[in-house]
PDB file of C-alpha atoms in Angstrom:
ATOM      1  CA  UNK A   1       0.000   0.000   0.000  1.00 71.00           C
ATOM      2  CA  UNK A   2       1.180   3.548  -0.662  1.00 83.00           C
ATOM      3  CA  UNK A   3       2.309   5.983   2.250  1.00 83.00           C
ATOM      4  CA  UNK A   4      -0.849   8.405   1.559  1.00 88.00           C
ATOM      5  CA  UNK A   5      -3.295   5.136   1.675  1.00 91.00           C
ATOM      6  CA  UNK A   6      -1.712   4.451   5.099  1.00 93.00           C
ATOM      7  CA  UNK A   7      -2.578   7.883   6.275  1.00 94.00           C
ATOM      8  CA  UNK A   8      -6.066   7.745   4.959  1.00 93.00           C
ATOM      9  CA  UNK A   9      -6.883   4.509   7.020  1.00 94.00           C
ATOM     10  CA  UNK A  10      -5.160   6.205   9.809  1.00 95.00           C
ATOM     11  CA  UNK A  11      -7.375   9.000   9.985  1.00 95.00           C
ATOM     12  CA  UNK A  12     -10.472   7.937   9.339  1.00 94.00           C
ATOM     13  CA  UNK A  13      -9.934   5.060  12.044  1.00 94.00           C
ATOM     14  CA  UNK A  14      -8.978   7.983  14.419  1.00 96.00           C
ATOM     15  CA  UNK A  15     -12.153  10.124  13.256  1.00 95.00           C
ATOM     16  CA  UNK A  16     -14.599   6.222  13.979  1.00 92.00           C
ATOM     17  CA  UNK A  17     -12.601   5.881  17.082  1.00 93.00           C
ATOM     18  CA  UNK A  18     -13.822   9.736  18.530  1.00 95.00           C
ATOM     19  CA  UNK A  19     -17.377   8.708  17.258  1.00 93.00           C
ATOM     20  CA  UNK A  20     -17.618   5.614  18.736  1.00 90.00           C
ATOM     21  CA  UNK A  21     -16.047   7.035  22.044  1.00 91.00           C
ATOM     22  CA  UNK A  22     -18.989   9.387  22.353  1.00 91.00           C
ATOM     23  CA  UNK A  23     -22.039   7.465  21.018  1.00 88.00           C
ATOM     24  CA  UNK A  24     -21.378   4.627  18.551  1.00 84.00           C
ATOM     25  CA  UNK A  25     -21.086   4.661  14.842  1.00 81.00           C
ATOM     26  CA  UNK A  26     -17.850   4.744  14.203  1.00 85.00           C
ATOM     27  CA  UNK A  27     -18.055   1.947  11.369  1.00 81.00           C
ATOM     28  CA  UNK A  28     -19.916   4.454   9.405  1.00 80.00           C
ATOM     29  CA  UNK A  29     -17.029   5.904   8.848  1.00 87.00           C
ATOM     30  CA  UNK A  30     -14.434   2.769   8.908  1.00 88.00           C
ATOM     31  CA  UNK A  31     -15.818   0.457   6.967  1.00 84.00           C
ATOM     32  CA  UNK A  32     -16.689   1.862   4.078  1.00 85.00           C
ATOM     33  CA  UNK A  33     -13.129   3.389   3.831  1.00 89.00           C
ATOM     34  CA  UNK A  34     -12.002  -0.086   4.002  1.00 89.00           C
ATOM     35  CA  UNK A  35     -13.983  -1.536   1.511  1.00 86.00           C
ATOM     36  CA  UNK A  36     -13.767   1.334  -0.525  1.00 88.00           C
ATOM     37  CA  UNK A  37      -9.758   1.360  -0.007  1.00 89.00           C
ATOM     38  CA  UNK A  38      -9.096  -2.183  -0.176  1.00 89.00           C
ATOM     39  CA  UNK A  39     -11.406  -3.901  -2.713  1.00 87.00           C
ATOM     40  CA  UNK A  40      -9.338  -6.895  -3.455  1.00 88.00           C
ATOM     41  CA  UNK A  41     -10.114  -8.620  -0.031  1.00 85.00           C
ATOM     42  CA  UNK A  42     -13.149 -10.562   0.842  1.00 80.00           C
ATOM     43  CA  UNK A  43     -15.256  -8.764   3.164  1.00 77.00           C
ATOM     44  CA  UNK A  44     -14.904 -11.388   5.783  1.00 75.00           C
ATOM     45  CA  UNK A  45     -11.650 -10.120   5.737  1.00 82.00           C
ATOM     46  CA  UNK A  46     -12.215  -6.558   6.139  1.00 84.00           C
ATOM     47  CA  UNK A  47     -14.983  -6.914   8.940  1.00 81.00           C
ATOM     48  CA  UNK A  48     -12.365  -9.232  10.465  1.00 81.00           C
ATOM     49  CA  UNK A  49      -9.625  -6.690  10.202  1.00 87.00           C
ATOM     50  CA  UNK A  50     -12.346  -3.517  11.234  1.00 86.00           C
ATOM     51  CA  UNK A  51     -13.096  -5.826  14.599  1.00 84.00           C
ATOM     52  CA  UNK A  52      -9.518  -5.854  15.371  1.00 87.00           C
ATOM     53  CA  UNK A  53      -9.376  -1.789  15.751  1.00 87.00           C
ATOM     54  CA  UNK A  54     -12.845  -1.477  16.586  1.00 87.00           C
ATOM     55  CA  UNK A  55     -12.451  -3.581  20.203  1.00 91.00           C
ATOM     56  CA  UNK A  56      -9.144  -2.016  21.186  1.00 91.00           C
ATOM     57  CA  UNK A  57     -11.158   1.455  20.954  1.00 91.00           C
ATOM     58  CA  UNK A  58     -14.067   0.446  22.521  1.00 92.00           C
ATOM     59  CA  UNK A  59     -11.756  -1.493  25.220  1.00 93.00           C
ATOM     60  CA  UNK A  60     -10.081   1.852  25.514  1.00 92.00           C
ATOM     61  CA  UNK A  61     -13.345   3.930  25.968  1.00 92.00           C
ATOM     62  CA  UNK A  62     -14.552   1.977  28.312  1.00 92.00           C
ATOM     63  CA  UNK A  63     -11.696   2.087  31.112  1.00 93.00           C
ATOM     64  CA  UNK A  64     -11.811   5.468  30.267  1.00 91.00           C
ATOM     65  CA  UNK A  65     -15.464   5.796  31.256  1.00 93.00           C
ATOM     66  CA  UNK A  66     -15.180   3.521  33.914  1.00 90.00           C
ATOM     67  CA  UNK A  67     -12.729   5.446  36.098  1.00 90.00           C
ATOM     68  CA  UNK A  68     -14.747   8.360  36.066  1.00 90.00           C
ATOM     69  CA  UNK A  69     -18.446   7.326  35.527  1.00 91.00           C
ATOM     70  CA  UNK A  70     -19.603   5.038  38.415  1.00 90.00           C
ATOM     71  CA  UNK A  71     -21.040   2.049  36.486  1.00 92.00           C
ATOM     72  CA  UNK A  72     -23.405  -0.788  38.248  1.00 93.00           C
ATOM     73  CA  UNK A  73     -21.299  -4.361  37.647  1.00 95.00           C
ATOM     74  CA  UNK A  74     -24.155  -6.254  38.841  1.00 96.00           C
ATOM     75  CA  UNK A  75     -26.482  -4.588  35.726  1.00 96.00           C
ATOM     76  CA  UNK A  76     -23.547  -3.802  33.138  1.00 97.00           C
ATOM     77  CA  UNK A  77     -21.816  -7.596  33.239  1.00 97.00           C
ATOM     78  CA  UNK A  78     -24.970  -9.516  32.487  1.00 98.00           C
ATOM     79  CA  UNK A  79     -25.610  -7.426  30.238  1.00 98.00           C
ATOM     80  CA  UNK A  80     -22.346  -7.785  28.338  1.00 97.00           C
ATOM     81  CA  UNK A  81     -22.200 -11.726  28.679  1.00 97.00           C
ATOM     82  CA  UNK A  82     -26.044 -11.082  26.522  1.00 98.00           C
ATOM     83  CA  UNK A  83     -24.550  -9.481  24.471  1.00 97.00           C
ATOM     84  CA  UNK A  84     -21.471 -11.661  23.280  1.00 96.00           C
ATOM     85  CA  UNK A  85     -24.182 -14.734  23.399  1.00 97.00           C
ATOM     86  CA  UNK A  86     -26.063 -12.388  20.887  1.00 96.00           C
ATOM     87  CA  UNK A  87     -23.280 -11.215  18.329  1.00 94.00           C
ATOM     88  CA  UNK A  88     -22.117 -14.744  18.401  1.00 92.00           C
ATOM     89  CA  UNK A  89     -25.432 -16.371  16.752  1.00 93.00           C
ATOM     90  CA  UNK A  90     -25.922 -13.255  14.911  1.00 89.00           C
ATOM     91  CA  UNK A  91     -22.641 -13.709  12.729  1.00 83.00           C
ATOM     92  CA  UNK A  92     -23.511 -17.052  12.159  1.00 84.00           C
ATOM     93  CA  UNK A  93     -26.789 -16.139  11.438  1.00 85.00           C
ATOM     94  CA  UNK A  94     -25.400 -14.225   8.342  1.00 72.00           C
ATOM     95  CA  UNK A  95     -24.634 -17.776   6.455  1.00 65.00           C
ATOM     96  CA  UNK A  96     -28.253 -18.761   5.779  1.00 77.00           C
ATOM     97  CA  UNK A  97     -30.164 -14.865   5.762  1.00 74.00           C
ATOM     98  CA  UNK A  98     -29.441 -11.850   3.459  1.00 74.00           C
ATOM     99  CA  UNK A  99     -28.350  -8.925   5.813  1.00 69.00           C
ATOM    100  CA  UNK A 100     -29.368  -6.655   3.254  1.00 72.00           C
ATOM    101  CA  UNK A 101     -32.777  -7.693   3.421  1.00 78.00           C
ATOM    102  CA  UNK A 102     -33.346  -5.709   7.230  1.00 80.00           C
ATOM    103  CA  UNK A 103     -31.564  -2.351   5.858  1.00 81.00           C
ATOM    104  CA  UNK A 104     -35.445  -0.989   5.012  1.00 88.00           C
ATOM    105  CA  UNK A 105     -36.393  -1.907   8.677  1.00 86.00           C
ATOM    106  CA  UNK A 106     -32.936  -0.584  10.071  1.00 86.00           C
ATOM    107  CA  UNK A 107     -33.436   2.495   8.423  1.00 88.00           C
ATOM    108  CA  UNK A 108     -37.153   2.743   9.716  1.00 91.00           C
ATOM    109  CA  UNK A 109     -35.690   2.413  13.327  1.00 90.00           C
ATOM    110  CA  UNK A 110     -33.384   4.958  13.294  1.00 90.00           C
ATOM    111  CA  UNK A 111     -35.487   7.833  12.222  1.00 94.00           C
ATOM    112  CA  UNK A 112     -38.071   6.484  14.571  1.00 94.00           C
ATOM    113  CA  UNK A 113     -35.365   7.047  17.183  1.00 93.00           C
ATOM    114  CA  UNK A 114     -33.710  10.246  15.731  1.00 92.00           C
ATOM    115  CA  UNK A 115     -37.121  11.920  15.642  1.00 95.00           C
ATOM    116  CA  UNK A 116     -37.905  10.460  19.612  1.00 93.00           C
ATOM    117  CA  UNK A 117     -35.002  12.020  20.307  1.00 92.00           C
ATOM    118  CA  UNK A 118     -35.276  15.324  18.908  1.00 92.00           C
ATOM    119  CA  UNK A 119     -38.883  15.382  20.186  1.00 93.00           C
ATOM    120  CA  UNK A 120     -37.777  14.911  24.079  1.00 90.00           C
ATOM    121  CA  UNK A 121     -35.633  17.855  24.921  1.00 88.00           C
ATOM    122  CA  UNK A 122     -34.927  16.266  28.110  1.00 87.00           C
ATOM    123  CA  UNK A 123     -34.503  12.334  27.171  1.00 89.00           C
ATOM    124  CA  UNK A 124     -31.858  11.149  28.784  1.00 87.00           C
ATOM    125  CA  UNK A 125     -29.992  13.953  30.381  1.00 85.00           C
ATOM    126  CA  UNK A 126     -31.208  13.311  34.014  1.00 83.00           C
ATOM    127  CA  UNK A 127     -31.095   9.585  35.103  1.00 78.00           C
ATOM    128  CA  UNK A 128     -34.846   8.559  35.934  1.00 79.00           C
ATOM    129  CA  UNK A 129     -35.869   6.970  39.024  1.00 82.00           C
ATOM    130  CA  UNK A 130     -34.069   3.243  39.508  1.00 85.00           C
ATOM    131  CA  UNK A 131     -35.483   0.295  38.803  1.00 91.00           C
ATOM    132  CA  UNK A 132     -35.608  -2.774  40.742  1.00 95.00           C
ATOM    133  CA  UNK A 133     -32.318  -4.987  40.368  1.00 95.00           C
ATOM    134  CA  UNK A 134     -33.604  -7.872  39.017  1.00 95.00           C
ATOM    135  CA  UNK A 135     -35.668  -5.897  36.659  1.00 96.00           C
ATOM    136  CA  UNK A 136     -32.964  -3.905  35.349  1.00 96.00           C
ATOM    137  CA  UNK A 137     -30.961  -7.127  34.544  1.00 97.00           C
ATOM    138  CA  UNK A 138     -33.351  -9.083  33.094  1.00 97.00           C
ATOM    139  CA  UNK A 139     -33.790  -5.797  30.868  1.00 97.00           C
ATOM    140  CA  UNK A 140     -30.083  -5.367  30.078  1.00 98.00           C
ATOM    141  CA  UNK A 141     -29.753  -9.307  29.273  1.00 98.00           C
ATOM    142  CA  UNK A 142     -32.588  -8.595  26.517  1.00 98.00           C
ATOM    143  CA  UNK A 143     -31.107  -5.387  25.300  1.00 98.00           C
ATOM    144  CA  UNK A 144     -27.744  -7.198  25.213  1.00 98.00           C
ATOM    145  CA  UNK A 145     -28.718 -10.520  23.272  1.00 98.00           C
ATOM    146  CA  UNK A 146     -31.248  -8.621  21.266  1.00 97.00           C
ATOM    147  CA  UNK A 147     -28.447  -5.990  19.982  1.00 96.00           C
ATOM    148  CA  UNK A 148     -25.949  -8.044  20.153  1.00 95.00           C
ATOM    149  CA  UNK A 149     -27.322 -10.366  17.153  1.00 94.00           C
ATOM    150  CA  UNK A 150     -28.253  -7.225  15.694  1.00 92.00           C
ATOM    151  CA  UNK A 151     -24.618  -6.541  16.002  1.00 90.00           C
ATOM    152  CA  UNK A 152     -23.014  -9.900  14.420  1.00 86.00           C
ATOM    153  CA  UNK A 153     -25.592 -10.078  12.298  1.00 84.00           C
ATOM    154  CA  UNK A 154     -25.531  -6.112  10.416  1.00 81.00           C
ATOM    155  CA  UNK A 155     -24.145  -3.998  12.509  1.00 81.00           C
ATOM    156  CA  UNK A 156     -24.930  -0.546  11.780  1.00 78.00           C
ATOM    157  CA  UNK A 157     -25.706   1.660  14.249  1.00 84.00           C
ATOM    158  CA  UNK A 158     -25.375  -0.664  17.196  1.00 91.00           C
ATOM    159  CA  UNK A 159     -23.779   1.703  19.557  1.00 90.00           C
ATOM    160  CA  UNK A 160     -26.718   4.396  18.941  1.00 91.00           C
ATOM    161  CA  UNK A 161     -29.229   1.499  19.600  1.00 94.00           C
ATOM    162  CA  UNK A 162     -27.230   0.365  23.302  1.00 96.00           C
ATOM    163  CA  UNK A 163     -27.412   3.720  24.101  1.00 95.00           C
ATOM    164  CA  UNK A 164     -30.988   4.650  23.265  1.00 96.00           C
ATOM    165  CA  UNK A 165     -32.461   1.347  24.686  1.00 97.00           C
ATOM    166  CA  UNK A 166     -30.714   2.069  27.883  1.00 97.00           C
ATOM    167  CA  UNK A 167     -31.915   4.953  28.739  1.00 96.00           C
ATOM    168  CA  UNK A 168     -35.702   3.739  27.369  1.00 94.00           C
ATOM    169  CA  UNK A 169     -35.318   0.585  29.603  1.00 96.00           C
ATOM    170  CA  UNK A 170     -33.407   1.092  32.068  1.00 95.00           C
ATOM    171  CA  UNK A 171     -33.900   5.227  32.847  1.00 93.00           C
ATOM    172  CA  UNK A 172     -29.541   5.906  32.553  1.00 94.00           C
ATOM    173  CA  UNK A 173     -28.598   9.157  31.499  1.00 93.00           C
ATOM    174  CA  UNK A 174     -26.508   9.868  28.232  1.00 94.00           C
ATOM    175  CA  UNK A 175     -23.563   9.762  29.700  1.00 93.00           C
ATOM    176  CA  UNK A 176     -23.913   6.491  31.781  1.00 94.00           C
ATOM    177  CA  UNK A 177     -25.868   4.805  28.576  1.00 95.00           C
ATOM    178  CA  UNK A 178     -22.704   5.442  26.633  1.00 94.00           C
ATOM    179  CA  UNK A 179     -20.179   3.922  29.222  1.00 94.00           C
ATOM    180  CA  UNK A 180     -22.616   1.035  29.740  1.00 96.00           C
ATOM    181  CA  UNK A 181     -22.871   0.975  25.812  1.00 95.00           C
ATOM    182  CA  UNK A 182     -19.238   0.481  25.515  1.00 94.00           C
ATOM    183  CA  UNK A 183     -19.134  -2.529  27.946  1.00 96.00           C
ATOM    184  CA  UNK A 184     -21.667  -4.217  25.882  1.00 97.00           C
ATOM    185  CA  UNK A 185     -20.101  -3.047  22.441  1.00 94.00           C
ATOM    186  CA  UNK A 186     -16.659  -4.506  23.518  1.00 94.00           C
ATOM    187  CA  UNK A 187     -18.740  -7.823  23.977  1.00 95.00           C
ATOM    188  CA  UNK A 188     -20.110  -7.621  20.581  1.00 94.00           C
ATOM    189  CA  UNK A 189     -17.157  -6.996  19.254  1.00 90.00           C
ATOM    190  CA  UNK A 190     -14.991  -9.768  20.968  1.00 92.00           C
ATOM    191  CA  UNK A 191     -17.684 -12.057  19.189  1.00 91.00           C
ATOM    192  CA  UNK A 192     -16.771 -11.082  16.270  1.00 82.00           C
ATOM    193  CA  UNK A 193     -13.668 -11.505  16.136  1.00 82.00           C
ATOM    194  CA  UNK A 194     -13.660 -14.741  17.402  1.00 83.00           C
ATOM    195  CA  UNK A 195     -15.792 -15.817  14.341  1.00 80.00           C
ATOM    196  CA  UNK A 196     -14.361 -13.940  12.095  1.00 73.00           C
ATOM    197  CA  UNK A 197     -10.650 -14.945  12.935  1.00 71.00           C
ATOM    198  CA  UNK A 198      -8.582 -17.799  11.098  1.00 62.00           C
ATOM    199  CA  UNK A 199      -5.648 -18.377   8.947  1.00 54.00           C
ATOM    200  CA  UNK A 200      -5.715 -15.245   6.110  1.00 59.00           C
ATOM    201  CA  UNK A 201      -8.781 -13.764   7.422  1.00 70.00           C
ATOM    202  CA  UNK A 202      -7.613 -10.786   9.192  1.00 82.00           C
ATOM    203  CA  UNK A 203      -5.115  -8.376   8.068  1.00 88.00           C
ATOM    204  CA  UNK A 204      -2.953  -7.542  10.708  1.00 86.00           C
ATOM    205  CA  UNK A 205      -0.533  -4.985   9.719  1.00 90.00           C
ATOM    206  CA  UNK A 206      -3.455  -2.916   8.415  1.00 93.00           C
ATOM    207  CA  UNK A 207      -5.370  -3.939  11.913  1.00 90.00           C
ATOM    208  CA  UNK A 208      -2.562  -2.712  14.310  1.00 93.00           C
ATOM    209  CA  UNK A 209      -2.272   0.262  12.414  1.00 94.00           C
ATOM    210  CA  UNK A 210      -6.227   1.183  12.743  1.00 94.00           C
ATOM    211  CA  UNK A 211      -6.020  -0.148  16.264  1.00 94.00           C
ATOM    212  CA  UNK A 212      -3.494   2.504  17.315  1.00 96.00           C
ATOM    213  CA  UNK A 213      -5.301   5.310  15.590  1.00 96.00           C
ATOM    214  CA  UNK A 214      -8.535   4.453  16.845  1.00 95.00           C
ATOM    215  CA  UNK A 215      -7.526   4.324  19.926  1.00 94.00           C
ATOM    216  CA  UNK A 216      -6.193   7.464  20.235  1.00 96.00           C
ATOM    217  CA  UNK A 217      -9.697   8.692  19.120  1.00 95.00           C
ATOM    218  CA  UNK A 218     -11.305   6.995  20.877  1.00 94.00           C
ATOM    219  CA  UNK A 219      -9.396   8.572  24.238  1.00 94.00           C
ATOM    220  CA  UNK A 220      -9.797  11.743  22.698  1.00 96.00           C
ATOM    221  CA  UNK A 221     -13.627  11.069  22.386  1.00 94.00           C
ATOM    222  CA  UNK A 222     -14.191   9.237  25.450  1.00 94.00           C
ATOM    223  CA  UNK A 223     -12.571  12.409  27.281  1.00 94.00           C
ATOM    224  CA  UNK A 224     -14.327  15.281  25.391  1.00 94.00           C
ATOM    225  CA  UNK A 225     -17.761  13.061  26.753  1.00 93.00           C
ATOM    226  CA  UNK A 226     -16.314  13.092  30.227  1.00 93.00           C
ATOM    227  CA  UNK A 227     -15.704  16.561  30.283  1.00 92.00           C
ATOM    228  CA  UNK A 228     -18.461  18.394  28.435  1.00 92.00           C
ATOM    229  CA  UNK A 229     -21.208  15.868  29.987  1.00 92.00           C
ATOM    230  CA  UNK A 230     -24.532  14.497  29.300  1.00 92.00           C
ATOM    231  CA  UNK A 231     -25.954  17.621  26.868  1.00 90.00           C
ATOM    232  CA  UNK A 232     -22.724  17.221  24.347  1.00 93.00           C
ATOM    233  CA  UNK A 233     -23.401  13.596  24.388  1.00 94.00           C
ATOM    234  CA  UNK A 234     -26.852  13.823  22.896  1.00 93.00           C
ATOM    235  CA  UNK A 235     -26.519  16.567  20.393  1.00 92.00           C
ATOM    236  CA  UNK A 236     -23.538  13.929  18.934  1.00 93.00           C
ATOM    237  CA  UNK A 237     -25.971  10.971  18.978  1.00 93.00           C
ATOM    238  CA  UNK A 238     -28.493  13.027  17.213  1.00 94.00           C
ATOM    239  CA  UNK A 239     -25.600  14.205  15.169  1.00 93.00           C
ATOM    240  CA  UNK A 240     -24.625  10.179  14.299  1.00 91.00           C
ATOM    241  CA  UNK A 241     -27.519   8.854  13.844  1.00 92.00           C
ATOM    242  CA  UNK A 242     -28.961  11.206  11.377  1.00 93.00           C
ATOM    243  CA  UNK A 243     -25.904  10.759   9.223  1.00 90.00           C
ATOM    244  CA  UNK A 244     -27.080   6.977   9.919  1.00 88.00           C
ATOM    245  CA  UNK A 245     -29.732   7.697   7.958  1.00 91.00           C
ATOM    246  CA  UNK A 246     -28.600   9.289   5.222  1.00 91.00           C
ATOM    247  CA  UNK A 247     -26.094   7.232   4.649  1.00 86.00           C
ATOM    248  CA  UNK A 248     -28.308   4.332   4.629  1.00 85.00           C
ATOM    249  CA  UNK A 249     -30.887   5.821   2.778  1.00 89.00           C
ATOM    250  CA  UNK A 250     -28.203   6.675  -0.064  1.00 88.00           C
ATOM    251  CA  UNK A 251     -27.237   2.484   0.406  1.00 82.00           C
ATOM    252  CA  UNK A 252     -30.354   2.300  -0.475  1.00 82.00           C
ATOM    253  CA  UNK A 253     -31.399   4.151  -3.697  1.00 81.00           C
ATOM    254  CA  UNK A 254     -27.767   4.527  -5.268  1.00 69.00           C
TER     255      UNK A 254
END
């Protein structure tokens, strides 16, 4: 590969890494510049090789959220092990059913959430009143496995569904559905890799190299959320997921 196609992949893995940091979303912007970039591999190869950087940024986020956003273990870890289960079945899911086919229904969601959103001026930026334990887990578990096929199975906007659904279900706050978001995304994303991997199917030179960059965004990101708080968090999901939309709405008529 040439020296500027290196710095292309470099910088849009640090730009996915500050988006997913924040809300989600950052393979909007990663992994169509690797399929765009790199057309010669398989795609199992390229979602392989996305997973790689995409879990050391989430991984990243997370401890970064974690140290300063007091988390509940008890919710969050059930959640995550959901999640994994999920993403597991959902990439093998993607063997016998057209992913393509859900895009219309995708699509349908995420201006169904955009325009929730916008609608609720104060959605999600106090935490609501706490649920019972047990409730909230059993809630998280079904967010988890539910998203988490969604995750193996298509993938995009995963992150911006975790964080809605959290704060629908379970009352968080932006800030707190995005660290708990990241917990389950690095769960998602572990599952994928572990399908994904095998002899040839991940490149790992051009892996390391969007590992390192998107982590950097994504401490970048995951700091810019810690400092400027709940309100900046929203006005970036609504920010993500409408160029969601768009970009998924051009998927579908181009």
């Amino acid at each position: 590969m040439t020296d500027a196609l290196w710095l292309l992949l470099g910088a849009g893995a640090f730009f996915a890494g500050f988006v997913d940091a924040v809300v989600g979303g950052g393979g909007l912007i990663q992994i169509p510049l690797l399929f765009s970039s790199m057309p010669q591999h398989a795609p199992a190869t390229l979602f392989g090789t996305n997973k790689i950087a995409s879990i050391v940024g989430t991984a990243s986020a997370a401890i970064q959220y974690a140290r300063r956003v007091t988390l509940d273990w008890r919710v969050v870890l059930p959640g995550a092990v959901a999640a994994l289960i999920g993403a597991w079945f959902g990439a093998k899911s993607v063997a016998y059913l057209d992913p393509s086919l859900v895009r219309p229904v995708v699509l349908a969601l995420l201006i169904a959430v955009a325009l929730y959103t916008y609608l609720r001026p104060n959605f999600g930026t106090d935490a609501g009143a706490p649920l019972p334990i047990r409730t909230t887990q059993y809630r998280i578990m079904l967010i988890g496995v539910a998203i988490g096929y969604y995750d193996g199975f298509f993938g995009p906007g995963t992150g911006s569904f975790f964080i809605f659904l959290l704060i629908r279900a379970l009352h968080m706050d932006f800030l707190h559905a995005s660290a708990s978001a990241k917990i389950l995304n690095f769960s998602t994303n572990l599952a994928a890799i572990s399908f994904f991997a095998g002899p040839g199917a991940i490149l790992w030179k051009v892996g390391l190299l969007l590992a390192a960059c998107n982590l950097a965004g994504a401490l970048t990101g995951s700091t810019m959320a810690l400092k400027h708080g709940t309100r900046f968090v929203r006005r970036f999901f609504l920010l993500v997921v409408s160029a969601l939309i768009a970009k998924m709405a051009w998927d579908m008529v181009a």
